Every structure is written in structure tokens, then in C-alpha cells.
Amino acid sequence: MKVTVNTFKEAKENKTKLTMLTAYDYSTAKLIDGAGIDSILVGDSLGNVILGYENTVPVTVEDMIHHGAAVCRGAKNALVVIDMPFMSYQTGVHDALVNAGRLMKETGADAVKLEGGSEICPQIEAMVKAGIPVCAHIGLTPQHIHAFGGFKVQGKSEEAAAGLLKDALLVEQAGAFAVVLEAVPAKLASLITDKLTIPTIGIGAGNGCDGQVLVYQDMLGMFSDFTPKFVKRFANVGEIMTAAFQTYKKEVSEGTFPAPENTYTMDDSIIEKLY
Ligand code: KIV
């Protein structure tokens, strides 16, 4: 059954935990979707894990469209949420609408996600009015990496915690259907979850949130440039891939691959005439 924003609403009401994973291509999206994960996030983390940038700042709308369309072709049931990249919405309501419209029309995604609190509420309101479901994202918002001076836990002081709670309430009021809480102390995330009527999706925000999201390369052990404390490795796929690449190299070098079963045959009498 197709997961929709109504499924998210019901999950909050029924206290059913929501699951979300990132994907950036067709075949991974198909696997995640087939595993019954509720939602796929085409994260601008593709800047790090797919394109090899140090942060998400260089990611463009075109990058997101290219990968988002591939994900949507692979996701039949999961709700696909696509990130709006840096400077595609911060510059104003008009730009936000134009870029969100492109992301929805040119990928087939079900919703967009954007980072920020009170300062982007006018954009959220306008997009929701235009019929575009919006997932908000507060706490550690990687597009603000230069302003934060690094990847740091957010909301630890009384003032910062109150600010995050206020932002969560404001994005809900602006019409967001869900909010991602990233790198926030677990107790604050639980408090925000209790105060909101929309689901909170945590990443590094403890188990009190209404759902969880992870970058799939992190949870599969496929990305080692940096591993935040909140990541759990559910499998060591990186090690399996490396071992397979090494075996392939060995078999090609030794001439044992391709074997007869990987090879096409033809009539000897035909080939002999060509010698
Ligand atoms: O870009 C991304 O993958 C994200 C998640 C970390 C929530 O925003």
C-alpha cells in the first residue's frame, strides 16, 4: 500500500513508529521499498556519500532532480521525500515555490524537505498552500555547517533548547506534515515529540521520536569518511563489497573468470573457417 502523508498522520495518532532511509538511485530505492520501509529520503547528503563533497553546500537542484527521478522509478510504496538543496529556498518564497515545483514535477517525489525554523515558515506556508507537502528539518541542519562551525549537537543550553521547541511549533503551524530532528539531546527530542501533533523523525535524537531516519551508506557500513555517534551499523556491506572486488580481481588475473557458464558458445566449424 502506498504510504502517504495521511499514513504519517495516522502513525502519530496510533503511536506507530515510522521508518525512513535515504536513497539516491533506482536499485537501492527498490530494495528499501521492497523491505517495507515507510519513506525514502532523497537527501542532499548525496553531496557527501555519492558525489564526494565535504558537505552538502555544493549540491544543486539539477543533482537532486537527476537522483530523485531515479529513486522515484524504484519506489512503489514508500513516501518519497526530496531535499531542497542549499540556496534553492533560502532566497525567498518565489524561489522556493519554483524550485519545489521543479523537484516535484521532474522527479515524481511525494514531498519536499527543507532545513530551518521560523526563518523559512513563509516558504513552508506558500508551498503547503500550493499543494506541496513539506517535511521540516531542525537541530543540526547540515546546510548551515559554516555558520555552526562544524557538526555539533544542537539545543543543549536552555536558550537553544527553547529555540528549537519554538521552531518545531512554528514549522508545524506553517503546515509541515513532519519534522526531522537531527543531533538533538534525546530528552529535548522527546519533549518536542510530545508537544507536536505532527510526527518527529529523529536522526541522533534518541528513541522518543515518532520515527527514525538514517543515511543508508552509514547503516550498511559503506561510508567511512566520518561516522557520527548516532549511527548504528546494521551490516558491514562495505567489507562484503571490498572482498567481492578483490575476488573478482584475483579470478580475472588467474583466468578463472569468466568460466564456461559465463560464456557464449558457437559452432566450431564456423570459427575454424575464419582462422
Ligand atoms: O540529507 C540527508 O540525508 C538528511 C538526513 C540526514 C536527515 O537530511
CSV table of C-alpha atoms and ligand atoms in Angstrom, one decimal:
chain,number,residue,atom,x,y,z
A,1,MET,CA,0.0,0.0,0.0
A,2,LYS,CA,1.3,3.4,-0.9
A,3,VAL,CA,2.4,5.4,2.1
A,4,THR,CA,1.1,9.0,2.1
A,5,VAL,CA,1.2,12.0,4.3
A,6,ASN,CA,-2.0,10.6,5.9
A,7,THR,CA,-0.1,7.4,6.8
A,8,PHE,CA,2.3,9.7,8.7
A,9,LYS,CA,-0.6,11.4,10.5
A,10,GLU,CA,-2.2,8.1,11.4
A,11,ALA,CA,1.2,6.8,12.7
A,12,LYS,CA,1.4,9.8,15.1
A,13,GLU,CA,-2.1,9.2,16.3
A,14,ASN,CA,-1.6,5.4,16.7
A,15,LYS,CA,1.9,5.8,18.1
A,16,THR,CA,3.3,3.5,15.4
A,17,LYS,CA,7.0,4.1,14.7
A,18,LEU,CA,7.9,5.4,11.2
A,19,THR,CA,10.9,4.3,9.3
A,20,MET,CA,12.8,6.4,6.8
A,21,LEU,CA,16.1,5.7,4.9
A,22,THR,CA,17.9,7.7,2.3
A,23,ALA,CA,18.4,6.5,-1.3
A,24,TYR,CA,19.9,8.2,-4.3
A,25,ASP,CA,19.4,5.6,-7.1
A,26,TYR,CA,16.9,3.2,-8.6
A,27,SER,CA,18.2,-0.2,-7.4
A,28,THR,CA,18.7,0.9,-3.8
A,29,ALA,CA,15.3,2.5,-3.7
A,30,LYS,CA,13.8,-0.7,-5.0
A,31,LEU,CA,15.4,-2.7,-2.2
A,32,ILE,CA,14.4,-0.2,0.5
A,33,ASP,CA,10.9,-0.1,-0.8
A,34,GLY,CA,10.7,-3.9,-1.1
A,35,ALA,CA,11.8,-4.1,2.6
A,36,GLY,CA,8.7,-2.2,3.6
A,37,ILE,CA,10.4,1.0,4.8
A,38,ASP,CA,7.8,3.7,5.1
A,39,SER,CA,9.6,6.5,3.5
A,40,ILE,CA,12.7,7.2,1.3
A,41,LEU,CA,14.5,10.5,1.6
A,42,VAL,CA,16.5,11.6,-1.4
A,43,GLY,CA,18.8,13.5,0.9
A,44,ASP,CA,21.2,16.2,-0.1
A,45,SER,CA,23.6,14.0,1.8
A,46,LEU,CA,24.1,12.7,-1.7
A,47,GLY,CA,26.7,15.5,-1.8
A,48,ASN,CA,28.8,13.6,0.7
A,49,VAL,CA,28.1,9.9,0.1
A,50,ILE,CA,27.5,9.9,-3.7
A,51,LEU,CA,29.4,13.0,-5.1
A,52,GLY,CA,32.3,13.1,-2.6
A,53,TYR,CA,31.9,16.7,-1.5
A,54,GLU,CA,32.9,17.6,2.1
A,55,ASN,CA,29.5,19.0,2.8
A,56,THR,CA,26.0,19.5,1.2
A,57,VAL,CA,26.6,23.1,0.2
A,58,PRO,CA,27.6,22.5,-3.4
A,59,VAL,CA,24.6,20.3,-4.2
A,60,THR,CA,22.3,21.7,-7.0
A,61,VAL,CA,18.6,21.4,-7.9
A,62,GLU,CA,19.8,19.5,-11.0
A,63,ASP,CA,21.7,17.0,-8.9
A,64,MET,CA,18.6,16.4,-6.8
A,65,ILE,CA,16.4,16.0,-9.8
A,66,HIS,CA,18.8,13.5,-11.5
A,67,HIS,CA,18.9,11.3,-8.4
A,68,GLY,CA,15.3,11.9,-7.2
A,69,ALA,CA,13.8,10.8,-10.5
A,70,ALA,CA,15.8,7.5,-10.4
A,71,VAL,CA,14.7,6.9,-6.8
A,72,CYS,CA,11.0,7.5,-7.7
A,73,ARG,CA,11.2,5.0,-10.5
A,74,GLY,CA,12.3,2.4,-7.9
A,75,ALA,CA,9.9,3.3,-5.1
A,76,LYS,CA,6.4,1.9,-5.5
A,77,ASN,CA,5.0,2.2,-1.9
A,78,ALA,CA,7.4,4.3,0.1
A,79,LEU,CA,6.7,8.0,0.5
A,80,VAL,CA,9.5,9.8,-1.4
A,81,VAL,CA,10.7,13.0,0.2
A,82,ILE,CA,13.2,15.0,-1.7
A,83,ASP,CA,15.6,17.6,-0.1
A,84,MET,CA,15.7,21.1,-1.4
A,85,PRO,CA,19.4,21.9,-1.7
A,86,PHE,CA,21.3,24.9,-0.3
A,87,MET,CA,20.0,28.3,-1.7
A,88,SER,CA,17.1,26.8,-3.6
A,89,TYR,CA,14.6,28.2,-0.9
A,90,GLN,CA,16.5,30.5,1.4
A,91,THR,CA,16.4,33.3,-1.1
A,92,GLY,CA,12.6,33.8,-0.8
A,93,VAL,CA,9.1,32.4,-1.3
A,94,HIS,CA,9.2,32.7,-5.1
A,95,ASP,CA,12.4,30.8,-5.5
A,96,ALA,CA,11.2,28.2,-3.0
A,97,LEU,CA,8.0,27.6,-5.0
A,98,VAL,CA,9.7,27.5,-8.4
A,99,ASN,CA,12.3,25.0,-7.1
A,100,ALA,CA,9.9,22.9,-5.1
A,101,GLY,CA,7.7,22.8,-8.2
A,102,ARG,CA,10.6,21.6,-10.4
A,103,LEU,CA,11.6,18.9,-7.8
A,104,MET,CA,8.0,17.6,-7.6
A,105,LYS,CA,7.3,17.7,-11.4
A,106,GLU,CA,10.6,16.5,-12.7
A,107,THR,CA,11.1,13.6,-10.2
A,108,GLY,CA,7.7,12.4,-9.1
A,109,ALA,CA,8.5,12.8,-5.4
A,110,ASP,CA,5.7,13.0,-2.9
A,111,ALA,CA,7.1,15.8,-0.7
A,112,VAL,CA,10.0,18.1,-0.2
A,113,LYS,CA,12.2,18.7,2.9
A,114,LEU,CA,13.9,21.9,3.8
A,115,GLU,CA,16.2,22.9,6.7
A,116,GLY,CA,15.4,25.7,9.1
A,117,GLY,CA,12.8,27.0,11.6
A,118,SER,CA,11.0,30.4,11.9
A,119,GLU,CA,13.0,32.0,9.1
A,120,ILE,CA,11.6,29.6,6.5
A,121,CYS,CA,8.0,29.5,7.7
A,122,PRO,CA,6.8,31.8,4.9
A,123,GLN,CA,8.3,29.3,2.3
A,124,ILE,CA,6.6,26.3,4.1
A,125,GLU,CA,3.2,28.1,4.2
A,126,ALA,CA,3.4,29.0,0.5
A,127,MET,CA,4.4,25.5,-0.6
A,128,VAL,CA,1.7,23.9,1.5
A,129,LYS,CA,-0.9,26.3,0.0
A,130,ALA,CA,0.4,25.3,-3.5
A,131,GLY,CA,-0.3,21.6,-2.6
A,132,ILE,CA,3.3,20.6,-1.9
A,133,PRO,CA,3.7,18.5,1.3
A,134,VAL,CA,6.6,19.8,3.3
A,135,CYS,CA,8.8,18.0,5.8
A,136,ALA,CA,10.8,20.4,8.0
A,137,HIS,CA,14.3,19.8,9.4
A,138,ILE,CA,15.6,21.4,12.6
A,139,GLY,CA,18.5,20.9,15.0
A,140,LEU,CA,21.8,20.2,13.2
A,141,THR,CA,21.0,21.4,9.7
A,142,PRO,CA,24.0,20.5,7.6
A,143,GLN,CA,23.4,23.3,5.1
A,144,HIS,CA,24.3,25.7,8.0
A,145,ILE,CA,27.6,23.9,8.6
A,146,HIS,CA,29.7,27.0,8.0
A,147,ALA,CA,27.5,29.0,10.4
A,148,PHE,CA,27.7,26.3,13.1
A,149,GLY,CA,31.4,25.9,12.7
A,150,GLY,CA,31.2,22.1,12.4
A,151,PHE,CA,28.8,19.2,13.0
A,152,LYS,CA,27.7,19.8,16.6
A,153,VAL,CA,24.8,18.6,18.8
A,154,GLN,CA,22.2,21.4,19.0
A,155,GLY,CA,19.8,22.5,21.7
A,156,LYS,CA,21.9,21.8,24.8
A,157,SER,CA,21.6,25.2,26.6
A,158,GLU,CA,18.2,26.4,28.0
A,159,GLU,CA,18.1,29.1,25.3
A,160,ALA,CA,19.0,26.8,22.4
A,161,ALA,CA,16.5,24.1,23.6
A,162,ALA,CA,13.7,26.7,23.9
A,163,GLY,CA,14.6,28.0,20.4
A,164,LEU,CA,14.3,24.5,18.9
A,165,LEU,CA,11.0,23.9,20.6
A,166,LYS,CA,9.7,27.2,19.3
A,167,ASP,CA,10.9,26.4,15.8
A,168,ALA,CA,9.3,23.0,15.9
A,169,LEU,CA,5.9,24.5,16.9
A,170,LEU,CA,6.3,27.2,14.2
A,171,VAL,CA,7.0,24.8,11.4
A,172,GLU,CA,4.0,22.7,12.5
A,173,GLN,CA,1.9,25.8,12.5
A,174,ALA,CA,3.2,26.7,9.0
A,175,GLY,CA,1.8,23.4,7.7
A,176,ALA,CA,4.7,20.9,7.7
A,177,PHE,CA,3.5,17.3,7.8
A,178,ALA,CA,6.6,16.1,9.7
A,179,VAL,CA,9.8,17.4,11.1
A,180,VAL,CA,13.3,15.8,11.1
A,181,LEU,CA,15.2,16.4,14.4
A,182,GLU,CA,18.9,16.0,13.9
A,183,ALA,CA,21.6,15.7,16.6
A,184,VAL,CA,19.4,16.9,19.4
A,185,PRO,CA,19.6,15.5,23.0
A,186,ALA,CA,17.1,12.7,23.5
A,187,LYS,CA,15.2,14.4,26.3
A,188,LEU,CA,14.6,17.5,24.2
A,189,ALA,CA,13.6,15.4,21.2
A,190,SER,CA,11.0,13.6,23.4
A,191,LEU,CA,9.7,16.8,24.7
A,192,ILE,CA,9.3,18.2,21.2
A,193,THR,CA,7.6,15.0,20.1
A,194,ASP,CA,5.1,15.2,23.0
A,195,LYS,CA,4.3,18.9,22.1
A,196,LEU,CA,3.7,18.4,18.4
A,197,THR,CA,0.7,16.9,16.6
A,198,ILE,CA,2.9,16.1,13.5
A,199,PRO,CA,5.5,13.2,13.6
A,200,THR,CA,9.1,13.8,14.5
A,201,ILE,CA,11.7,11.8,12.6
A,202,GLY,CA,14.9,11.5,14.6
A,203,ILE,CA,18.5,11.2,13.5
A,204,GLY,CA,20.7,11.4,16.5
A,205,ALA,CA,17.7,12.4,18.6
A,206,GLY,CA,17.0,9.3,20.7
A,207,ASN,CA,14.2,6.8,20.6
A,208,GLY,CA,11.5,9.0,21.8
A,209,CYS,CA,10.8,10.4,18.3
A,210,ASP,CA,7.9,9.2,16.2
A,211,GLY,CA,10.2,7.7,13.6
A,212,GLN,CA,13.9,7.3,12.7
A,213,VAL,CA,15.9,8.2,9.6
A,214,LEU,CA,19.5,7.1,8.6
A,215,VAL,CA,21.7,7.5,5.6
A,216,TYR,CA,21.8,4.0,4.1
A,217,GLN,CA,25.6,4.0,3.5
A,218,ASP,CA,26.1,4.7,7.2
A,219,MET,CA,23.8,1.9,8.4
A,220,LEU,CA,25.4,-0.5,5.9
A,221,GLY,CA,29.0,0.3,6.7
A,222,MET,CA,29.6,1.7,3.2
A,223,PHE,CA,30.9,5.2,4.0
A,224,SER,CA,33.9,5.7,6.3
A,225,ASP,CA,34.9,9.4,5.8
A,226,PHE,CA,33.1,10.1,9.1
A,227,THR,CA,30.7,8.2,11.3
A,228,PRO,CA,28.6,10.2,13.8
A,229,LYS,CA,28.0,8.7,17.2
A,230,PHE,CA,24.3,8.1,16.4
A,231,VAL,CA,24.9,5.7,13.6
A,232,LYS,CA,24.4,2.0,14.1
A,233,ARG,CA,25.9,-0.4,11.6
A,234,PHE,CA,23.2,-2.9,10.8
A,235,ALA,CA,25.5,-4.7,8.3
A,236,ASN,CA,29.1,-4.5,7.0
A,237,VAL,CA,28.2,-4.3,3.3
A,238,GLY,CA,31.4,-2.2,2.7
A,239,GLU,CA,33.5,-5.2,3.8
A,240,ILE,CA,31.4,-7.6,1.6
A,241,MET,CA,31.9,-5.3,-1.4
A,242,THR,CA,35.6,-5.0,-0.9
A,243,ALA,CA,36.0,-8.8,-0.6
A,244,ALA,CA,34.0,-9.3,-3.8
A,245,PHE,CA,36.1,-6.7,-5.7
A,246,GLN,CA,39.3,-8.5,-4.5
A,247,THR,CA,37.9,-11.9,-5.6
A,248,TYR,CA,37.0,-10.5,-9.0
A,249,LYS,CA,40.5,-9.1,-9.4
A,250,LYS,CA,42.1,-12.4,-8.4
A,251,GLU,CA,39.8,-14.5,-10.7
A,252,VAL,CA,40.4,-12.2,-13.7
A,253,SER,CA,44.1,-12.2,-13.1
A,254,GLU,CA,44.2,-16.0,-12.8
A,255,GLY,CA,41.9,-16.5,-15.9
A,256,THR,CA,39.2,-18.4,-13.9
A,257,PHE,CA,36.6,-15.7,-14.6
A,258,PRO,CA,34.8,-15.8,-17.0
A,259,ALA,CA,34.2,-19.5,-16.5
A,260,PRO,CA,32.3,-21.6,-19.2
A,261,GLU,CA,29.0,-20.9,-17.5
A,262,ASN,CA,29.5,-17.2,-18.0
A,263,THR,CA,30.5,-17.6,-21.7
A,264,TYR,CA,28.5,-17.7,-25.0
A,265,THR,CA,29.3,-20.7,-27.4
A,266,MET,CA,29.2,-21.1,-31.2
A,267,ASP,CA,29.7,-23.8,-33.7
A,268,ASP,CA,33.4,-24.7,-34.0
A,269,SER,CA,33.1,-25.2,-37.8
A,270,ILE,CA,32.2,-21.5,-38.3
A,271,ILE,CA,35.1,-20.2,-36.2
A,272,GLU,CA,37.6,-22.5,-37.9
A,273,LYS,CA,36.8,-21.0,-41.3
A,274,LEU,CA,37.8,-17.6,-40.0
A,275,TYR,CA,41.3,-18.7,-38.9
B,1,KIV,O1,20.4,14.8,3.6
B,1,KIV,C1,20.1,13.9,4.4
B,1,KIV,O2,20.4,12.7,4.3
B,1,KIV,C2,19.3,14.3,5.6
B,1,KIV,C3,19.2,13.3,6.7
B,1,KIV,C4,20.5,13.2,7.4
B,1,KIV,C5,18.0,13.6,7.6
B,1,KIV,O3,18.8,15.4,5.6
